[in-house]
PDB file of C-alpha atoms in Angstrom:
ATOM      1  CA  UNK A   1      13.838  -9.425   5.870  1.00  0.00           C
ATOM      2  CA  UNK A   2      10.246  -9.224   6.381  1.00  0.00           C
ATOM      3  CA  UNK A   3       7.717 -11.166   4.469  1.00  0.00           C
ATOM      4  CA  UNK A   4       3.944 -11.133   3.881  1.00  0.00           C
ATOM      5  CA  UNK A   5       2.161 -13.718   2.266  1.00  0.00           C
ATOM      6  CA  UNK A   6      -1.653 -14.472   1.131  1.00  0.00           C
ATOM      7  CA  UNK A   7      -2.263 -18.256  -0.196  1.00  0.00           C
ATOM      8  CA  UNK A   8      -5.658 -17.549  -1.695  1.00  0.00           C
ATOM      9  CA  UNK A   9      -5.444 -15.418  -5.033  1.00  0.00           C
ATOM     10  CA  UNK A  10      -8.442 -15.432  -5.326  1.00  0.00           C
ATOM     11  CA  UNK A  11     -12.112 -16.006  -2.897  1.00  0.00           C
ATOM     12  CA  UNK A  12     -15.627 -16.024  -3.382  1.00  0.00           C
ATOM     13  CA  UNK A  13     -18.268 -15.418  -1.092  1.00  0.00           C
ATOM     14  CA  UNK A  14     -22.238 -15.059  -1.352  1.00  0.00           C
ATOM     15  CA  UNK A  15     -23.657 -11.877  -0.194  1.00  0.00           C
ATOM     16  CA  UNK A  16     -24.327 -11.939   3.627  1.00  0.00           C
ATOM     17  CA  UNK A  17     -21.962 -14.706   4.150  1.00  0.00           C
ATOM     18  CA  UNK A  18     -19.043 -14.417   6.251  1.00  0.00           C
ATOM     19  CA  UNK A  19     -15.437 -15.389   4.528  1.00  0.00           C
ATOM     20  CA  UNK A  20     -11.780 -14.902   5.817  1.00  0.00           C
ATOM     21  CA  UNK A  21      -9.138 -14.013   4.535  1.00  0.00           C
ATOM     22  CA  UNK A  22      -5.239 -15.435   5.345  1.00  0.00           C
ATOM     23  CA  UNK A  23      -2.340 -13.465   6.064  1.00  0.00           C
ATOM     24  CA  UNK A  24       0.898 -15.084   7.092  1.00  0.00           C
ATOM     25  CA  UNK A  25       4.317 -12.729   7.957  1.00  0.00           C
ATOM     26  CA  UNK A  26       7.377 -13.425   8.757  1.00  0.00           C
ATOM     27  CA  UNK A  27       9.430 -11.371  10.995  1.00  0.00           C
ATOM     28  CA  UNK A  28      12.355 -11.239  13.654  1.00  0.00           C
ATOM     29  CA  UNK A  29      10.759  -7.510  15.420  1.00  0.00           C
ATOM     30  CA  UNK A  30       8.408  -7.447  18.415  1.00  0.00           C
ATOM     31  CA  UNK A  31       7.229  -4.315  17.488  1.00  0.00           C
ATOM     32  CA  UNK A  32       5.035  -3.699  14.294  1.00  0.00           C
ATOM     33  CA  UNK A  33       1.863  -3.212  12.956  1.00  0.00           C
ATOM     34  CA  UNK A  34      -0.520  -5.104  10.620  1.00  0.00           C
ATOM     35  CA  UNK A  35      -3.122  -3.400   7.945  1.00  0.00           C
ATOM     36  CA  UNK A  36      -5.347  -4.901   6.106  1.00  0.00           C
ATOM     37  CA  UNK A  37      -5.918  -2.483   2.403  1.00  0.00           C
ATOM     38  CA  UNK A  38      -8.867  -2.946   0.635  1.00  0.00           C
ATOM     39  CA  UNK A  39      -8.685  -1.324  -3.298  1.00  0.00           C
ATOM     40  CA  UNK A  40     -12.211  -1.942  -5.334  1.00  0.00           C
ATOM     41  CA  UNK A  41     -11.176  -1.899  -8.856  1.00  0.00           C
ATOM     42  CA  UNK A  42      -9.862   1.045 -10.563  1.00  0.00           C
ATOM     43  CA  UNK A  43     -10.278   2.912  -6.522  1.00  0.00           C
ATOM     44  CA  UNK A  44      -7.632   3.635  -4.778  1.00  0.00           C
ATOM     45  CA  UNK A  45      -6.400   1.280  -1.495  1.00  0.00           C
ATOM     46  CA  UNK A  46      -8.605   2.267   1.570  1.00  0.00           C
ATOM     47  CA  UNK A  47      -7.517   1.033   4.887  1.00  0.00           C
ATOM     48  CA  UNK A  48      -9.728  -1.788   6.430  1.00  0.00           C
ATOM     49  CA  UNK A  49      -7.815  -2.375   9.991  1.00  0.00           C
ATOM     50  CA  UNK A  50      -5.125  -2.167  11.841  1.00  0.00           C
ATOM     51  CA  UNK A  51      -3.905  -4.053  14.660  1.00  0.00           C
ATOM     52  CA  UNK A  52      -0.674  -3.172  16.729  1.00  0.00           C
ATOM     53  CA  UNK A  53       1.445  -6.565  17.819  1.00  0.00           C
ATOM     54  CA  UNK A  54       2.060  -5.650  21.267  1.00  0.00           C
ATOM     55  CA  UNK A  55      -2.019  -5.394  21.674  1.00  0.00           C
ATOM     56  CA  UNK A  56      -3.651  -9.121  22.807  1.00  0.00           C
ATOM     57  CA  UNK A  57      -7.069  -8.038  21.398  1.00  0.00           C
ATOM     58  CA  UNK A  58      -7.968  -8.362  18.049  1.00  0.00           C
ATOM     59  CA  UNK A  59      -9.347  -5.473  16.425  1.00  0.00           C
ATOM     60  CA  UNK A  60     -12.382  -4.971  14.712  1.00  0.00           C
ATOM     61  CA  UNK A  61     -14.431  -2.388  12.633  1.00  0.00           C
ATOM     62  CA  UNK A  62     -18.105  -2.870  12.119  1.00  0.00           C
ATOM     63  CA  UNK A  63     -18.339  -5.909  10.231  1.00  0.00           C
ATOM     64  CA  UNK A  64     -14.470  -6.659   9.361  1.00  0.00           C
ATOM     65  CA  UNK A  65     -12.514  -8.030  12.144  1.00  0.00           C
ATOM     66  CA  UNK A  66      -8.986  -9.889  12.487  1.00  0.00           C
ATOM     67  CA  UNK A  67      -8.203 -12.840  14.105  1.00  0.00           C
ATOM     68  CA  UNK A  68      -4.277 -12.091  15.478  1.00  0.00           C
ATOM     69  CA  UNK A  69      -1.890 -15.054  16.210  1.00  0.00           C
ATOM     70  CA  UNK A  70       1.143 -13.468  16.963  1.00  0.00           C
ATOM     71  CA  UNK A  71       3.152 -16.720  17.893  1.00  0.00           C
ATOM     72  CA  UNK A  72       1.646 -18.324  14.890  1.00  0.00           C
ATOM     73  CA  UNK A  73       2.974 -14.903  12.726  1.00  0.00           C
ATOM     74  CA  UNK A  74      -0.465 -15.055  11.605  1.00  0.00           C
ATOM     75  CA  UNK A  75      -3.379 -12.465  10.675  1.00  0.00           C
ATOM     76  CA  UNK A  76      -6.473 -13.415   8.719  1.00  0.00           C
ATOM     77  CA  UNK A  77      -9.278 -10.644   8.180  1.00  0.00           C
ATOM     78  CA  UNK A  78     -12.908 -12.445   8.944  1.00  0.00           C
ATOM     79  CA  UNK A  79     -15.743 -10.160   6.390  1.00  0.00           C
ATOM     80  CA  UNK A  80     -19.312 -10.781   8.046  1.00  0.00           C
ATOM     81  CA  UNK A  81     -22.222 -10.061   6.267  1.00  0.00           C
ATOM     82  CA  UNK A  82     -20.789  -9.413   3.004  1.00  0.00           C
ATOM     83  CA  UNK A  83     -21.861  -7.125   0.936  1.00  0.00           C
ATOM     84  CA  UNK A  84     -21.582  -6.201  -3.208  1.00  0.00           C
ATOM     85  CA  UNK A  85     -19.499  -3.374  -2.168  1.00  0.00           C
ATOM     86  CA  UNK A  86     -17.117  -5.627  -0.664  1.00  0.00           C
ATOM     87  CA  UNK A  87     -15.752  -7.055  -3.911  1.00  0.00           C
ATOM     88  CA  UNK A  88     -12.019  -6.060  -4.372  1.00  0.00           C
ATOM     89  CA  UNK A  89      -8.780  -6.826  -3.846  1.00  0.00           C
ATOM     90  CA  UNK A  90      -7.385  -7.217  -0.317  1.00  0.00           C
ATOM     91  CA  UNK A  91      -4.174  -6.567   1.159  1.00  0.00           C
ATOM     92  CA  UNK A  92      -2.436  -7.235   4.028  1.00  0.00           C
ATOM     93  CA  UNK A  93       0.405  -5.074   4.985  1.00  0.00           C
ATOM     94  CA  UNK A  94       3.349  -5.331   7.349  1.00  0.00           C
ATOM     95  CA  UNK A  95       5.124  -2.126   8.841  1.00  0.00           C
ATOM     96  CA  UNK A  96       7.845  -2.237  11.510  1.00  0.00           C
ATOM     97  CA  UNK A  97       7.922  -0.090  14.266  1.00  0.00           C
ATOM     98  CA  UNK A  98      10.842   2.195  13.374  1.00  0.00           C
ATOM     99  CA  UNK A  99       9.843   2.429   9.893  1.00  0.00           C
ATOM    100  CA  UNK A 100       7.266   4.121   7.455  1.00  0.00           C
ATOM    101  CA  UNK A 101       7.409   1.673   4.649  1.00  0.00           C
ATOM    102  CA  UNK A 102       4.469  -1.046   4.309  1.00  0.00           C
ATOM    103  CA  UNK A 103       5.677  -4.251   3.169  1.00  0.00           C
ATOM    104  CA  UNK A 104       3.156  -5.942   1.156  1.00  0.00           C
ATOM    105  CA  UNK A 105       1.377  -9.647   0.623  1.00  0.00           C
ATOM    106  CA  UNK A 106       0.172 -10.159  -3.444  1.00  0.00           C
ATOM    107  CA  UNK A 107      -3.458  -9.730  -2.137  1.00  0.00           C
ATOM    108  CA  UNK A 108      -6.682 -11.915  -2.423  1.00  0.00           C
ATOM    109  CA  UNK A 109      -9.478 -10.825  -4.817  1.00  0.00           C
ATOM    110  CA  UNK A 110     -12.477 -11.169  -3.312  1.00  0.00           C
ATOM    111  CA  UNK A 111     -15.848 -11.306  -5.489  1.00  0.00           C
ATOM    112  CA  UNK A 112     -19.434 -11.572  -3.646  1.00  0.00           C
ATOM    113  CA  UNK A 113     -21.798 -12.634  -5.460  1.00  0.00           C
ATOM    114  CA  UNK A 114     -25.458 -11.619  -5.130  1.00  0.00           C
TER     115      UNK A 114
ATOM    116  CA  UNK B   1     -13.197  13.971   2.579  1.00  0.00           C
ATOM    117  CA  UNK B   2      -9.547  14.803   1.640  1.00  0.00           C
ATOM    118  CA  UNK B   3      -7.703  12.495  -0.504  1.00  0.00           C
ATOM    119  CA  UNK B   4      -4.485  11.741  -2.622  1.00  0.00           C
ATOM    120  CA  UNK B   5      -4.828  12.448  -6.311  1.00  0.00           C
ATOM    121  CA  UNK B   6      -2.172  11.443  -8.622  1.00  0.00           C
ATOM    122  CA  UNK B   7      -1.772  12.395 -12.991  1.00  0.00           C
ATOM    123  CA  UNK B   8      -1.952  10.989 -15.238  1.00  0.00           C
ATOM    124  CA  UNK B   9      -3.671   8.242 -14.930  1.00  0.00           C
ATOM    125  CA  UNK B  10      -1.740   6.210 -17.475  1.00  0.00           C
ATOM    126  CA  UNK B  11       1.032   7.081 -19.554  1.00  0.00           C
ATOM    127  CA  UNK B  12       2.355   5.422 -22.093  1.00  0.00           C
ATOM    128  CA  UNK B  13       6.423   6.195 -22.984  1.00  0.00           C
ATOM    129  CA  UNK B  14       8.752   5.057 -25.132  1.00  0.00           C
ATOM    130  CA  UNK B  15      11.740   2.727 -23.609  1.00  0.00           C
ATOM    131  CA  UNK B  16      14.785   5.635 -22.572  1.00  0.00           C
ATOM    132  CA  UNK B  17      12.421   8.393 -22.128  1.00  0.00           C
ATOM    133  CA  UNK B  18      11.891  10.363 -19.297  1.00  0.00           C
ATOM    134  CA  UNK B  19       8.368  10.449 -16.988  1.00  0.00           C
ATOM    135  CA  UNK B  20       7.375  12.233 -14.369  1.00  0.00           C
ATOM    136  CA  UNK B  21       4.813  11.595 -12.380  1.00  0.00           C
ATOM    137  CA  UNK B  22       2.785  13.601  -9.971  1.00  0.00           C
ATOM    138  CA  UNK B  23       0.835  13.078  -7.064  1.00  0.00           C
ATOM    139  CA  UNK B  24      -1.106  15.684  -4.803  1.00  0.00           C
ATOM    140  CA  UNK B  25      -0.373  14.396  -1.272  1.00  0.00           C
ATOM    141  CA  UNK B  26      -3.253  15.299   1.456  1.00  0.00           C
ATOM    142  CA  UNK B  27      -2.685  19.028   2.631  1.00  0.00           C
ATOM    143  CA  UNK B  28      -1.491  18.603   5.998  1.00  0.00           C
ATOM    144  CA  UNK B  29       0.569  15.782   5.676  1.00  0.00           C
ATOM    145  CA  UNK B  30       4.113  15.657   5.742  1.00  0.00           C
ATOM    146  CA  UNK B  31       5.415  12.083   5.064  1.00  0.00           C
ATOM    147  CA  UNK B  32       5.143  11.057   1.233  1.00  0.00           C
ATOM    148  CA  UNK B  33       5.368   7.498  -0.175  1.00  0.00           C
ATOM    149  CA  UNK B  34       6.009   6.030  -3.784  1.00  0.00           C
ATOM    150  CA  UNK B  35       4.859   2.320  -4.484  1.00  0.00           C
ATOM    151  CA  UNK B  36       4.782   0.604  -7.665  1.00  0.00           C
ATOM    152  CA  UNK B  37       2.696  -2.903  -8.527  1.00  0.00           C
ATOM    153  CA  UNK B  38       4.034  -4.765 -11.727  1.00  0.00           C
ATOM    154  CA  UNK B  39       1.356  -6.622 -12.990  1.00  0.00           C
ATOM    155  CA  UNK B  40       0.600  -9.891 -11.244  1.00  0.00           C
ATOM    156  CA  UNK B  41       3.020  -8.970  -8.108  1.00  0.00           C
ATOM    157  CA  UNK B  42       3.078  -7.237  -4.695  1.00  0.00           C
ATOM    158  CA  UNK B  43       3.227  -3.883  -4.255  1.00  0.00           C
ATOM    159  CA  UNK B  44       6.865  -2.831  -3.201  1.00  0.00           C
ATOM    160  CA  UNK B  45       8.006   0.072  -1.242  1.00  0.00           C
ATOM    161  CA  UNK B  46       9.807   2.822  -3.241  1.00  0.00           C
ATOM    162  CA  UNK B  47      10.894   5.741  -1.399  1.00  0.00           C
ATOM    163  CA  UNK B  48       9.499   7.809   1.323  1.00  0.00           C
ATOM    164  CA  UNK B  49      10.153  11.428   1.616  1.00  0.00           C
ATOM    165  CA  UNK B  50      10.246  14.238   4.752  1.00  0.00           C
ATOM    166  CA  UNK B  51      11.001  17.870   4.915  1.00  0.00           C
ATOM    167  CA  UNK B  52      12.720  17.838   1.618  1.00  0.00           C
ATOM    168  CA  UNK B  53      14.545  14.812   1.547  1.00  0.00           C
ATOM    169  CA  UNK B  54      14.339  10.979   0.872  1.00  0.00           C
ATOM    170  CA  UNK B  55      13.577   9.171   4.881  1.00  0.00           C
ATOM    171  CA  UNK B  56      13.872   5.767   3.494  1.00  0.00           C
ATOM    172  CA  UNK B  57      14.220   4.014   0.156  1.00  0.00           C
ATOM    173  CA  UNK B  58      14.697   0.558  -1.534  1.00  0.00           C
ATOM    174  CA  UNK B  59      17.067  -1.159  -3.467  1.00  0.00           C
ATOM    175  CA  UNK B  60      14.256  -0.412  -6.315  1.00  0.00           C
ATOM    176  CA  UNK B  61      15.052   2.980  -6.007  1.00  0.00           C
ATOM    177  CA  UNK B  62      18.361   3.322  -7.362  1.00  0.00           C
ATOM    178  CA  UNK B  63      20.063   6.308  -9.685  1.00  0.00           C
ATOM    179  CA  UNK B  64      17.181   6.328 -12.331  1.00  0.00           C
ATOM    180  CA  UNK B  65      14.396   7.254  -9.800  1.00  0.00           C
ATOM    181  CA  UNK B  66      14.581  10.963  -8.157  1.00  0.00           C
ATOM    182  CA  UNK B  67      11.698  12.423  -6.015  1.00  0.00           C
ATOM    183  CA  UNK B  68      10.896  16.126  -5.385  1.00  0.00           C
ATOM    184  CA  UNK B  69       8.425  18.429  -3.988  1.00  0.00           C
ATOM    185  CA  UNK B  70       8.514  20.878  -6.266  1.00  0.00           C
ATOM    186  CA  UNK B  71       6.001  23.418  -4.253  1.00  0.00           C
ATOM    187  CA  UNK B  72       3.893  22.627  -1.235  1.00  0.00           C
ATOM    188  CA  UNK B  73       1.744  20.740  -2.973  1.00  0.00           C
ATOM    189  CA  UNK B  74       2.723  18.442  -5.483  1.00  0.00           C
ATOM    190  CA  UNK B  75       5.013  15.639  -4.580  1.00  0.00           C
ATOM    191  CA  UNK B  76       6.721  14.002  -8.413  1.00  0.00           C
ATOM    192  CA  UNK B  77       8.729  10.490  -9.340  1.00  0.00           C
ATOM    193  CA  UNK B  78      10.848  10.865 -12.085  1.00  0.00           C
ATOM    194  CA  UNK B  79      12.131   7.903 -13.925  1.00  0.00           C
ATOM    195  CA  UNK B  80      15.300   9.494 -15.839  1.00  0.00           C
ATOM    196  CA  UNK B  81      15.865   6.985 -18.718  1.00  0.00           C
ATOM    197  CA  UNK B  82      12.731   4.448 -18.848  1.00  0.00           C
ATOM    198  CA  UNK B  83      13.509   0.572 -19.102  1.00  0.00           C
ATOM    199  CA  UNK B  84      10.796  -1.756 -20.376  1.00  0.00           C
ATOM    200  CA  UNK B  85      10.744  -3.383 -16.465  1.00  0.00           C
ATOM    201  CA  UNK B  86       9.586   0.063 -14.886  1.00  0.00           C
ATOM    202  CA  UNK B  87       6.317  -1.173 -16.592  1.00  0.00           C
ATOM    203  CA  UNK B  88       3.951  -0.974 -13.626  1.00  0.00           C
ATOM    204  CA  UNK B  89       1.310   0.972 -11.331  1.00  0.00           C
ATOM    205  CA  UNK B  90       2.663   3.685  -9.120  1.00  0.00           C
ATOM    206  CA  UNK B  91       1.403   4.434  -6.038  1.00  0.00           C
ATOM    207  CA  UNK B  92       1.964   7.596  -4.072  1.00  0.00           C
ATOM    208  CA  UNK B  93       0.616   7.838  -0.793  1.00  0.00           C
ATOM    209  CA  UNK B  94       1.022  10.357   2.445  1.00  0.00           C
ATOM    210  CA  UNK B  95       0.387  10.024   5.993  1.00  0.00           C
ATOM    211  CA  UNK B  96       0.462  12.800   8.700  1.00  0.00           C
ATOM    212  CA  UNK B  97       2.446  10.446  11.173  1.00  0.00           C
ATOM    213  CA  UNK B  98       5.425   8.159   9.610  1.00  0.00           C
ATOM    214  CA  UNK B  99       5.315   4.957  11.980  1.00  0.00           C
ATOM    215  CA  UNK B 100       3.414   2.898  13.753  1.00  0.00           C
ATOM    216  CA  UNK B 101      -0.792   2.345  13.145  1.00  0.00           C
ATOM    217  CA  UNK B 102      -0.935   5.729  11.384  1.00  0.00           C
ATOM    218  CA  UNK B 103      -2.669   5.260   7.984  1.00  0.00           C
ATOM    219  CA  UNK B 104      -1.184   5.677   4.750  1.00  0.00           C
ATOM    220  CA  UNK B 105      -3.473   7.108   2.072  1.00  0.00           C
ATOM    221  CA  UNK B 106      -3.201   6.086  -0.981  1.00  0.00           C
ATOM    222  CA  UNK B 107      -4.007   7.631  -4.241  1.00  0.00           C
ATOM    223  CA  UNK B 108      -5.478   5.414  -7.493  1.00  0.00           C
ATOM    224  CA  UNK B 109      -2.276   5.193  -9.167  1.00  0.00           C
ATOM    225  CA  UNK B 110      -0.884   6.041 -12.467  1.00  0.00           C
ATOM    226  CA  UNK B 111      -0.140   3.305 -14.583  1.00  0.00           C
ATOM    227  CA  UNK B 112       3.095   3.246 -16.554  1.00  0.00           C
ATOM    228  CA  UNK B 113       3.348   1.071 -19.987  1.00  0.00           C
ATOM    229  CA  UNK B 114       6.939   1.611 -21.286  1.00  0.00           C
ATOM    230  CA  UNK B 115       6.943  -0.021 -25.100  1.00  0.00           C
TER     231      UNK B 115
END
């Protein structure tokens, strides 16, 4: 069975700092996909990234970007520049490739502070 | 920009009672997802649902739980007889595409507090 797990419960950061956030899976499939959900409190979860396992680069949207270690079943989500609007819970998600369902780490909570 | 609602918010039912809950789904999508979060854990799968019937589900999901889409817009969870343990947020979410990098939306949940 597929696992997802996030050691840090909770992070700080100060505004226009740069913090990262760990993701570790574990899984016996080549092909699947990683998300990193982002829910602000009492919001709904909004999709940071994505990054597919059989791509080498590691994606990145404006100031969020992954660092992708697929030997090392590893996916951490690097925040530069922080911002207020940044604070909220993070997720990291596992799907596999035949299958809809995300499969879930117990997220970080994430709190810039000004 | 179009997004998942879900109602109520919270509800609050007595243990052996009956919810429902109901969720909006984004118009042209056609996969649907429920989710729940206990307090304190990871959000776990449910069920996910296409052209009328359940795709996938868990071992969460077992004879108390039953999905419909009623019409072609709403998209309900019914709990038949609630337990104190179904205590939790519940997630529905949609997607246009079920697999690989396609996004699931998500709506803000409706949290459930069986006493």
């Amino acid at each position: 069975a597929q696992t997802v797990t996030q050691s840090q419960p909770e992070m700080s950061v100060q505004e226009a700092e740069t913090v990262t956030l760990s993701c570790t899976y574990d899984t016996s499939e080549n092909n699947y996909y990683l998300f990193w959900y982002k829910q602000p409190p009492s919001r709904q979860m909004i999709l940071v990234i994505r990054q597919e396992a059989y791509k080498q680069q590691n994606a990145t949207e404006n100031r969020f970007s992954v660092n992708f270690q697929k030997a090392a079943k590893s996916f951490s989500l690097k925040i530069s520049d922080s911002q207020l609007g940044d604070t909220a819970m993070y997720f990291c998600a596992f799907r596999r490739g035949s299958q809809g369902n995300l499969i879930f780490g117990k997220g970080t909570k994430l709190s810039v502070k000004p | 920009e179009p997004e998942v609602t879900q109602t109520p918010s919270h509800q609050v039912t007595q243990m052996g009672q009956e919810v429902i809950l109901r969720c909006v789904p984004i118009s042209n999508h056609l996969y649907f997802y429920w989710y729940r979060q206990i307090l304190g854990q990871k959000v776990e799968f449910l069920v996910s649902f296409y052209n009328n019937e359940i795709s996938e589900k868990s071992e969460i999901f077992d004879d108390q739980f039953s999905v419909e889409r009623p019409d072609g817009s709403n998209f309900t969870l019914k709990i038949r007889s609630t337990k104190l343990e179904d205590s939790a947020m519940y997630f529905c979410a949609s997607s246009a595409l079920p697999q690989g990098s396609y996004e699931q939306y998500f709506g803000p949940g409706t949290r459930l507090t069986v006493t």
